[in-house]
mmCIF file with all atom_site columns, C-alpha atoms in Angstrom:
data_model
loop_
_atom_site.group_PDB
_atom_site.id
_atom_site.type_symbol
_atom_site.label_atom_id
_atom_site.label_alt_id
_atom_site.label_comp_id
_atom_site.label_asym_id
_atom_site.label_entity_id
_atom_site.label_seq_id
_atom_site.pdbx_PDB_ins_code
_atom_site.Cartn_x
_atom_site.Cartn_y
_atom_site.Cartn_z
_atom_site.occupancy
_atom_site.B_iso_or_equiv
_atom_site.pdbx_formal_charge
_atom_site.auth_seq_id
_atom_site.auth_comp_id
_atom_site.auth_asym_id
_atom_site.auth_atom_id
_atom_site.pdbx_PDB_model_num
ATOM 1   C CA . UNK K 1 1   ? 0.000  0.000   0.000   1.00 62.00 ? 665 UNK K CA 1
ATOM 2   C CA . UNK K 1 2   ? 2.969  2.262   0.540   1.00 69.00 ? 666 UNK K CA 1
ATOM 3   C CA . UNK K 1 3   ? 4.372  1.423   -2.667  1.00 74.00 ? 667 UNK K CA 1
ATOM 4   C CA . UNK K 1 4   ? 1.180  2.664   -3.857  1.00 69.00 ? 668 UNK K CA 1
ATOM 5   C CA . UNK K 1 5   ? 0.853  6.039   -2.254  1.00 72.00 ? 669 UNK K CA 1
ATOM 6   C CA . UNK K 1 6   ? 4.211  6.518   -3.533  1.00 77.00 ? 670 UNK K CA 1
ATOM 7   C CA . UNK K 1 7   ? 3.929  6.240   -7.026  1.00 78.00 ? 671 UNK K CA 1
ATOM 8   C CA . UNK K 1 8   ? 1.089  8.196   -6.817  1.00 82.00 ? 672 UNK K CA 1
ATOM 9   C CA . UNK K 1 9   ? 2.931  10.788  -4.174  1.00 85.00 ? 673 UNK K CA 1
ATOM 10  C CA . UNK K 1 10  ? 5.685  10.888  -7.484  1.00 85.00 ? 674 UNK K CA 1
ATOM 11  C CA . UNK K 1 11  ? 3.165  11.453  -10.052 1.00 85.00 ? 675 UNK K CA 1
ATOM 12  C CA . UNK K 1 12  ? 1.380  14.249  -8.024  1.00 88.00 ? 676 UNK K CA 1
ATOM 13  C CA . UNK K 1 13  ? 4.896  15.803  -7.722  1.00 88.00 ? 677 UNK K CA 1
ATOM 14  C CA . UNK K 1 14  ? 5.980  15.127  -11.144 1.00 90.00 ? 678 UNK K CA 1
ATOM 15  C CA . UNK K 1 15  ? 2.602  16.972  -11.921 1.00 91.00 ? 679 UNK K CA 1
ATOM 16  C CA . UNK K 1 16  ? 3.015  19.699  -9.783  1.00 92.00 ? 680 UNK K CA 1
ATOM 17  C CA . UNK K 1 17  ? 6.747  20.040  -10.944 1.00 92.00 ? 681 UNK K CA 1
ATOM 18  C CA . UNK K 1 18  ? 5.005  20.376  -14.874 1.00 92.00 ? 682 UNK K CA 1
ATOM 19  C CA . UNK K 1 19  ? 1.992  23.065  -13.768 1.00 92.00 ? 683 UNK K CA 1
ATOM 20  C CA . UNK K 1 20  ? 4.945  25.194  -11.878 1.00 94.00 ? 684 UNK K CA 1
ATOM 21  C CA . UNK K 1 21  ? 6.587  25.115  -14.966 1.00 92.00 ? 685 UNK K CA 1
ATOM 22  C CA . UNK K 1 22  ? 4.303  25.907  -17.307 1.00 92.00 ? 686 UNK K CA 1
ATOM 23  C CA . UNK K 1 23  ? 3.303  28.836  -15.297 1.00 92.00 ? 687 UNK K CA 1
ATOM 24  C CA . UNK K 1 24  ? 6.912  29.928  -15.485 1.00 92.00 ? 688 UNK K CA 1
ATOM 25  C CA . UNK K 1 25  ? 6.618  29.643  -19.085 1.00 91.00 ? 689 UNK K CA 1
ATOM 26  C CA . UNK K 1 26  ? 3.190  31.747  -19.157 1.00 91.00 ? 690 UNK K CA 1
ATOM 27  C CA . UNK K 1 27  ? 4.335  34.557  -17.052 1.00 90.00 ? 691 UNK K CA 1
ATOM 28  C CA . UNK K 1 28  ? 7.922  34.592  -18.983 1.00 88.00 ? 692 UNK K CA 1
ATOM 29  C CA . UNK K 1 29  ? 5.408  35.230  -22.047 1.00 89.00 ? 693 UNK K CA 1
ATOM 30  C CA . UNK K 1 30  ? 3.376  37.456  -20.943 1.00 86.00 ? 694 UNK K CA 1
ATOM 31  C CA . UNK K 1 31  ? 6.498  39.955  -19.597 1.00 87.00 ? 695 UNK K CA 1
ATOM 32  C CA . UNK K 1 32  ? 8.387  39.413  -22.807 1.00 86.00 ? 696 UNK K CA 1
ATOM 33  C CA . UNK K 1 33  ? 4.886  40.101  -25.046 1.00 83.00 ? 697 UNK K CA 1
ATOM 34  C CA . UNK K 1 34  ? 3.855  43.557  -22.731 1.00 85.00 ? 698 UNK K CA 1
ATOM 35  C CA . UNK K 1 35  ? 7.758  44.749  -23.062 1.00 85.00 ? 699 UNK K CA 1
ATOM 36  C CA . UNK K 1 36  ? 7.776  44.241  -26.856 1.00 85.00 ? 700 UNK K CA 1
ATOM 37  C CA . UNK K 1 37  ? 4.681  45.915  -26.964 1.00 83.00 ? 701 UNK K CA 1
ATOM 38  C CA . UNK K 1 38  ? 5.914  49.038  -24.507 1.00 86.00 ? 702 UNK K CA 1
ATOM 39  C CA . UNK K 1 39  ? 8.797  49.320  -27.225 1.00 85.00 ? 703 UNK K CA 1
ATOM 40  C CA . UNK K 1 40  ? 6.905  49.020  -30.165 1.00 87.00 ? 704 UNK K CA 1
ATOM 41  C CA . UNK K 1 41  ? 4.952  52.185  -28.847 1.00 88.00 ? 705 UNK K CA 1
ATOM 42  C CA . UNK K 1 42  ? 7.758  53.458  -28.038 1.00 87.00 ? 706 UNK K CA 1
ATOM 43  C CA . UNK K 1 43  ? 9.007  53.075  -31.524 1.00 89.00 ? 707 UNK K CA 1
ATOM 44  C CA . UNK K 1 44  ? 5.775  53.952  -32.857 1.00 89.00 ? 708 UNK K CA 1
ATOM 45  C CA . UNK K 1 45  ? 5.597  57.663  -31.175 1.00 91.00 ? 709 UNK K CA 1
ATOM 46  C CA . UNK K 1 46  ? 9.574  58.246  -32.183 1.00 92.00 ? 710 UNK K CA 1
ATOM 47  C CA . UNK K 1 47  ? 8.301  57.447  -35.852 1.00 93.00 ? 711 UNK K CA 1
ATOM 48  C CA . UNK K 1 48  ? 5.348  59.626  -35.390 1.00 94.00 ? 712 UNK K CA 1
ATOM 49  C CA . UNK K 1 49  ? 7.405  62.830  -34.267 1.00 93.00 ? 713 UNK K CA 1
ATOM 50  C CA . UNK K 1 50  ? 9.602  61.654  -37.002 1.00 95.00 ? 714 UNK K CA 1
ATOM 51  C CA . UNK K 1 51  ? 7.224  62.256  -39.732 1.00 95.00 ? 715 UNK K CA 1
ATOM 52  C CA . UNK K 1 52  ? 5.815  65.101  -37.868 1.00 95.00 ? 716 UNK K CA 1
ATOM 53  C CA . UNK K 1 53  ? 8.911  66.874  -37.896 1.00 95.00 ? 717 UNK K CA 1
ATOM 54  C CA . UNK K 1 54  ? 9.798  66.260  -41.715 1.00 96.00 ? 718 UNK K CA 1
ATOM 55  C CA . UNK K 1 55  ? 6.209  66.873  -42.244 1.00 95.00 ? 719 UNK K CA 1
ATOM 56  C CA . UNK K 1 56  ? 6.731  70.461  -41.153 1.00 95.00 ? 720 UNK K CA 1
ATOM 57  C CA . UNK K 1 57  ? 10.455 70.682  -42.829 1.00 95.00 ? 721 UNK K CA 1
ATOM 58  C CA . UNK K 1 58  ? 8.762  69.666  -46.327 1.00 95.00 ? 722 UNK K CA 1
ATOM 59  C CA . UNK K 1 59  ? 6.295  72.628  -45.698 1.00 94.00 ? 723 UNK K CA 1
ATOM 60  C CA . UNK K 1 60  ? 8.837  75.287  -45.366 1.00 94.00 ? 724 UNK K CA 1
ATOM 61  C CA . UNK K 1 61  ? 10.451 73.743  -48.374 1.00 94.00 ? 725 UNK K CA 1
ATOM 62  C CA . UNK K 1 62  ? 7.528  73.901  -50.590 1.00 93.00 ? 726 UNK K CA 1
ATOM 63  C CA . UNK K 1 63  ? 6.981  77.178  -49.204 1.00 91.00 ? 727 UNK K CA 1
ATOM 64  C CA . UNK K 1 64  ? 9.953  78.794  -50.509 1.00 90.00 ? 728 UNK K CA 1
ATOM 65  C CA . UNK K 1 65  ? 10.155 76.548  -53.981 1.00 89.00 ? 729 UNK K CA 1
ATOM 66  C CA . UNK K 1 66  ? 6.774  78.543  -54.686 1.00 88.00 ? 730 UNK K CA 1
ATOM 67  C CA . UNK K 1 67  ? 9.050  81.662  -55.045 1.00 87.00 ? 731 UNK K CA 1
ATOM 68  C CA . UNK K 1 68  ? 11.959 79.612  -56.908 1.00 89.00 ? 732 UNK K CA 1
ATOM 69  C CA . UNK K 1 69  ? 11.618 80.797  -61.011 1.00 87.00 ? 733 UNK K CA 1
ATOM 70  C CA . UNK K 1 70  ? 10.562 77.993  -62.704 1.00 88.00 ? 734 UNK K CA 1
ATOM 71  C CA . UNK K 1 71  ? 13.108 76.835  -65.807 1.00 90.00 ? 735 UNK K CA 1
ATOM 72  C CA . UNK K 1 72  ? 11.075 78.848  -68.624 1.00 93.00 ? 736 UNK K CA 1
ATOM 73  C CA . UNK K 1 73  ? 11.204 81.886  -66.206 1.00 91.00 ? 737 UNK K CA 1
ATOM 74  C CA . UNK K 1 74  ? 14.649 81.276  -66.376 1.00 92.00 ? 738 UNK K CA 1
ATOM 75  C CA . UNK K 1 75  ? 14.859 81.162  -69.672 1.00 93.00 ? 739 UNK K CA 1
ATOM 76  C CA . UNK K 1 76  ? 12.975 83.678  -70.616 1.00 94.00 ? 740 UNK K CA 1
ATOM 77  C CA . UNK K 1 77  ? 14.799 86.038  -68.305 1.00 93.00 ? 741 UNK K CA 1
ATOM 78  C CA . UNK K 1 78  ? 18.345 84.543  -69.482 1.00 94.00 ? 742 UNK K CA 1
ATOM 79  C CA . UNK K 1 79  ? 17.394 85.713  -72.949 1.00 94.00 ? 743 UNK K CA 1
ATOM 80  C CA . UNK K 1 80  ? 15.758 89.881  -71.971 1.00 95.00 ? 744 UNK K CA 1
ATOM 81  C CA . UNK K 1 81  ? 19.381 89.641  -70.505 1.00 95.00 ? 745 UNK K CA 1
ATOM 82  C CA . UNK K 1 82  ? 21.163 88.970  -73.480 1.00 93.00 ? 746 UNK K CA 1
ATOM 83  C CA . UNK K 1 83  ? 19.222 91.498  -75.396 1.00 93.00 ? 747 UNK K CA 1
ATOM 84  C CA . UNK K 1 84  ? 19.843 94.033  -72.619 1.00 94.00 ? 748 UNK K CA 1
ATOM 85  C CA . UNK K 1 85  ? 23.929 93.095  -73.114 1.00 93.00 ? 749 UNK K CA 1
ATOM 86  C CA . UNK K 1 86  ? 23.499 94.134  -76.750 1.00 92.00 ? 750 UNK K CA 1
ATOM 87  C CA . UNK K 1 87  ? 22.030 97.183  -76.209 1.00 92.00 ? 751 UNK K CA 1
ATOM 88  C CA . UNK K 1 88  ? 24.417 98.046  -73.349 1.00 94.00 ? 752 UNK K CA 1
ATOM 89  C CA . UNK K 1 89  ? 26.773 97.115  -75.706 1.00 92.00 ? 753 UNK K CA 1
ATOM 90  C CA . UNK K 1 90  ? 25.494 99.423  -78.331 1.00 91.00 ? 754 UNK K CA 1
ATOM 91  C CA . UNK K 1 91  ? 24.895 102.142 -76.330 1.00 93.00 ? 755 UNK K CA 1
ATOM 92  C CA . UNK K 1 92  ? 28.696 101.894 -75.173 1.00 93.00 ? 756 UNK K CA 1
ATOM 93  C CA . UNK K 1 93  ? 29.812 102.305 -78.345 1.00 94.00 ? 757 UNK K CA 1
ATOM 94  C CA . UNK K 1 94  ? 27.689 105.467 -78.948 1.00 92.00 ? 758 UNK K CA 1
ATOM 95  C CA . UNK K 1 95  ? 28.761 107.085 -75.998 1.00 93.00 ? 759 UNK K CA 1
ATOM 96  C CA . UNK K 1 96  ? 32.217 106.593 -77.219 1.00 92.00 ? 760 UNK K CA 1
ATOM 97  C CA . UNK K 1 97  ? 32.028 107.993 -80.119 1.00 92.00 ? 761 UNK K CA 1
ATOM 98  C CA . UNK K 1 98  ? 30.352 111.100 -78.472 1.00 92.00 ? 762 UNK K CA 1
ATOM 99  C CA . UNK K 1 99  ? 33.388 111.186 -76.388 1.00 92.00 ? 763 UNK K CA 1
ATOM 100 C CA . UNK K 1 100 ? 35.857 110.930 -79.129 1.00 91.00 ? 764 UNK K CA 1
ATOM 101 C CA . UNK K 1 101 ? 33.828 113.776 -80.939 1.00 91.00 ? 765 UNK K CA 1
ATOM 102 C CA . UNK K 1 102 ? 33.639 115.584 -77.969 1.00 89.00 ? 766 UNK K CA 1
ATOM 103 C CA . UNK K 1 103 ? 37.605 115.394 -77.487 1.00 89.00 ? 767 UNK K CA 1
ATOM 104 C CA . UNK K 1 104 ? 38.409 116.137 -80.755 1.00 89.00 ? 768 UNK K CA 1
ATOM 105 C CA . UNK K 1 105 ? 36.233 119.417 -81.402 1.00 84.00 ? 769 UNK K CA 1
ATOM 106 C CA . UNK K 1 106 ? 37.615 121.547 -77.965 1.00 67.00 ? 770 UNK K CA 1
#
């Protein structure tokens, strides 16, 4: 009858040896799930302010691009430039030779 209680005295141990574990296991789990989830919110508010931030750096870009000439501004002012060279350039020579006149008939 000993024998008896015994095996069953090492079954209910064995037993309680596998419930203790298991609840070791659960709880390990459980911590490990709620700190991957307190650092993915932590991760997902860094993003956030993140995006925020370029957010509001992209709006002061676009901001001053709207006053940026666009390429056929460009051009067009390249070439009332070029035309204001020649006649600069014509009027140069003008006034020289009204200066040459000028220095010749004193």
């Amino acid at each position: 009858m000993k024998d008896f209680f015994d095996s069953y005295k090492i079954v209910f141990d064995l037993m309680q040896w596998l419930f203790m574990g298991a609840v070791g296991v659960v709880t390990w789990q459980m911590k490990r799930d709620k700190t991957q989830d307190t650092q993915m919110s932590d991760f997902r508010q860094e993003f956030m302010d993140k995006v925020a931030e370029h957010e509001v750096r992209l709006a002061h870009i676009d901001e001053k691009l709207k006053h940026v000439p666009s390429s056929t501004e460009t051009a067009m002012l390249t070439e009332r430039l070029n035309s204001l060279d020649k006649s600069i350039a014509a009027l140069n020579q003008n006034i020289g030779r009204v200066n040459e006149f000028l220095l010749n008939n004193r």
